[in-house]
Amino acid sequence: MTATELAALVGGEVVGDSEVAVGGVADLASAGPTDLSFVSDESWVVAAKQSAAGVLVVPRELELRCTQIVVDQPRLRFAELAARLVVPSGPSGVSEQVVFGEQVVLGTDVAIGAWVSLGDRVRLGDRVVVHPGVVIGDDCEVGDDSVLHARVSVRAGTRIGQRVVVHDGTVLGADGFGYEAGPAGLVKVPQLGRVEIEDDVEIGANVCIDRATFGVTVVGRGSKIDNLVQIAHNVTIGQHSVVVAQVGLSGSVSIGDQVVIGGQVGFADHVKVGDGARIAARAGVIRDVAAGAVVSGAPAVSHARAVRIHAVSARLPELRERVRALERRLRALEAADPKGI
Amino acid sequence: MTATELAALVGGEVVGDSEVAVGGVADLASAGPTDLSFVSDESWVVAAKQSAAGVLVVPRELELRCTQIVVDQPRLRFAELAARLVVPSGPSGVSEQVVFGEQVVLGTDVAIGAWVSLGDRVRLGDRVVVHPGVVIGDDCEVGDDSVLHARVSVRAGTRIGQRVVVHDGTVLGADGFGYEAGPAGLVKVPQLGRVEIEDDVEIGANVCIDRATFGVTVVGRGSKIDNLVQIAHNVTIGQHSVVVAQVGLSGSVSIGDQVVIGGQVGFADHVKVGDGARIAARAGVIRDVAAGAVVSGAPAVSHARAVRIHAVSARLPELRERVRALERRLRALEAADPKGI
Amino acid sequence: MTATELAALVGGEVVGDSEVAVGGVADLASAGPTDLSFVSDESWVVAAKQSAAGVLVVPRELELRCTQIVVDQPRLRFAELAARLVVPSGPSGVSEQVVFGEQVVLGTDVAIGAWVSLGDRVRLGDRVVVHPGVVIGDDCEVGDDSVLHARVSVRAGTRIGQRVVVHDGTVLGADGFGYEAGPAGLVKVPQLGRVEIEDDVEIGANVCIDRATFGVTVVGRGSKIDNLVQIAHNVTIGQHSVVVAQVGLSGSVSIGDQVVIGGQVGFADHVKVGDGARIAARAGVIRDVAAGAVVSGAPAVSHARAVRIHAVSARLPELRERVRALERRLRALEAADPKGI
């Protein structure tokens, strides 16, 4: 694509040779004359002058030999353009080393790698890419343009939307963790629901999203889940929310839209988190969180309150010393003025 | 099965048409005339009246058109009956896409999916189900009626009992994490032991259970392990214990019978936990826990003590304010009565 | 190998029959006459006398019938010898059930199990062992004598050094977790870098190590990573460092050489940890850690300081009681001596 075509996609202004063509993206240090790169802010200008990139996305016009595309948010615009330019590595065509169940339906231009197993009545949309070693159970659907990386498990009945990306080793739809105490031990509660992943979701590697006991466990449109996250049965995550690595969402937790959850956070079951809330890394959330709230700590409280609590707890030895000093001084006063006792 | 047959299995009393036949289970909302469902308590009665279920397991007789099975613990009884009625999805027969080692022994009615690899001298009991992509190393045994879901790794020498269920991506018997410091760096301590999973255990997805350095890492009969749990070398878990998601059990930790461990708990190595203890989510356990104890916090203390500590720590800013007020007042007294100083 | 040959490898002195031959290693209890075992310290002497081992590595000469190799550090020396004697279980030769990309280069004596997929231009060094179900993407390199256990994912462009061991289910080189907020939701930042694993690294099961956004995510020579660890994009780990299970290293975290990180620790992004630092289990590290420092707690502070803080926080109810007592006594004094108010 030419600089002019790229600029048109992001509403930018071209400075320099508008006909220069680029075929890939790279960082400033490694970019060559056919690569697009970007300048995030002023601190990158020196590196930009040394870069061999063919075209740069920049926040203002710079003194450079290469062509520039001037935009308001260069990181965002570069990311948008990269999505067009980066050709992902992966299988092309359908491998002969695939086991198909009955009544499988494949869209156009589907690619499936080796050692893949598809159950009965699986439906894959157009341009779906299934990497090697993926196992898809009966009655699953995968929407157009979605990518399942190597060795993903998609258990029976799971529905995956369009443009979804699931990274290696992730398990969608394993049984939720539910038992009833019986006289001879724990009796498994049947996990009869399913998992639904809406459009434009990305899920990291080795994540676990359990099927619902009844009904459905949902990850909403545009939400992003990092590696090694646990999402228990009947959890609902809204739209455009972000869940960082190693978070644990217990059964029936409900997360709103545009919520941000830091790494290693844990939630008690049935907790509800309102839209736009932000939960600091490593928080332990045992009560509902209001829309727009910012919470931290374990148990989590408002971030402002947590900062105040932490200011004291970090200086507890000094606080105890002050109490000891008070005790000494009070004893002295009492000794001097015994009628007060 | 008919309502009468089902009722007989759980000692319930049939109200209504005792000959109605059911073939599946579902929740009240989605159940149809050939499904069994249940009413947990009074709050479910309205939904029960709107349900199209053929047979309901109920705690007392209700005014319903459908057949009822009246029992004491409807959730438990429903779970027991569901185990009979739910036909799990999975492979039937032995796929042609399986690689067998030497001297493999298969019981009757074994099912093995595609892309499975079985090592030498592997023994699978009757009715064992091995889903696609499972890898079983040399000298492993899997007992009757056990199920290994897709892409489970069973490393050499592992023994799995009867009626065990292991979910996708779980790794049994990888090397424990042991090194000795040598002059040129860390030297690996050979991990020569193995893993034993006793009867009726269920293990979630992407769990890691390491083999013992010497001897055996054990998960005892009837215990249930949730997703993403780490069980290090030489850990012993007793019978009918429950370990919720993302818990980390360090080397040689010993867990008794009927222990319940909440999510994201961490244990220091060699800690012993007595029978029937309960450990709250996110606790950090660095000392032994007595049988029957209830502990929480990090480091974990008795739950009652943790609640008292938390009551103060949540109000530390106010405590500091009280100390400041005391200091002010004491200064005033001292100024008024200087002989006390 | 004979006792003499073994002793020569570790600079030990043989006591007893120097020509006795051993072919394996075991613990004292299960060792037989052709096994090597060891005595760690005095407390093991009774067990040593009952052992049927053929040769024992011991810290001083003991009264035993079997042959002894006397050394300074018996655990370390035994571990070194075990590395020579233990023959790991795994594939031999290259399975016919392997899919090869174009221009794949295999060294001598490579072993590849069934259901493996190798991308284009993959290079495997001499004596590399690839267990069943491994997926290796385009342009990856694996150095001599490295072992990839079952179902490991190695994404395109990853480089793995010599003598590296990666356990089952681990994912190397999945996309880092990076998005920019756009008007229609989060836009993926392309993850164009790669992962490099240097020589002599061992990585546990179900670990996730993400590729860099640009540049490279590195695990340095001789470092050891336990199970279920999260290593985000652009993290750098130095040489001979140890990362225990379930740790989360956020984006661009930099860990020095010979650092020890306990289980379940979490790091904020961009944190730097100096050489030789030790970080206690479950710490939350949000600021840089100096070389040689020992830190614990969340947020992490020096361990000595954390111990002092904890001594107070564990007795907060008593501290509050002391404040209450002070308030009572002060009120009494004030009442007796009202001019101070």
PDB file of C-alpha atoms in Angstrom, chain C residues 15 39 42 45-51 56 58 60-68 70:
ATOM      1  CA  VAL C  15      35.357 -46.623  49.875  1.00  0.00           C
ATOM      2  CA  VAL C  39      23.047 -39.671  52.024  1.00  0.00           C
ATOM      3  CA  GLU C  42      23.646 -37.437  59.443  1.00  0.00           C
ATOM      4  CA  VAL C  45      22.422 -42.655  58.263  1.00  0.00           C
ATOM      5  CA  VAL C  46      19.869 -45.079  59.695  1.00  0.00           C
ATOM      6  CA  ALA C  47      18.051 -45.284  56.354  1.00  0.00           C
ATOM      7  CA  ALA C  48      21.384 -45.717  54.584  1.00  0.00           C
ATOM      8  CA  LYS C  49      22.172 -48.778  56.683  1.00  0.00           C
ATOM      9  CA  GLN C  50      18.866 -50.357  55.599  1.00  0.00           C
ATOM     10  CA  SER C  51      19.257 -49.474  51.937  1.00  0.00           C
ATOM     11  CA  LEU C  56      26.015 -44.386  47.916  1.00  0.00           C
ATOM     12  CA  VAL C  58      27.997 -39.838  51.218  1.00  0.00           C
ATOM     13  CA  ARG C  60      31.703 -39.002  55.262  1.00  0.00           C
ATOM     14  CA  GLU C  61      32.635 -42.681  55.398  1.00  0.00           C
ATOM     15  CA  LEU C  62      29.875 -44.748  56.964  1.00  0.00           C
ATOM     16  CA  GLU C  63      29.792 -48.316  58.298  1.00  0.00           C
ATOM     17  CA  LEU C  64      28.064 -49.904  55.341  1.00  0.00           C
ATOM     18  CA  ARG C  65      28.385 -53.029  53.260  1.00  0.00           C
ATOM     19  CA  CYS C  66      27.845 -51.114  49.993  1.00  0.00           C
ATOM     20  CA  THR C  67      30.387 -49.043  48.134  1.00  0.00           C
ATOM     21  CA  GLN C  68      30.574 -45.367  49.068  1.00  0.00           C
ATOM     22  CA  VAL C  70      32.765 -39.675  49.784  1.00  0.00           C
TER      23      VAL C  70
END
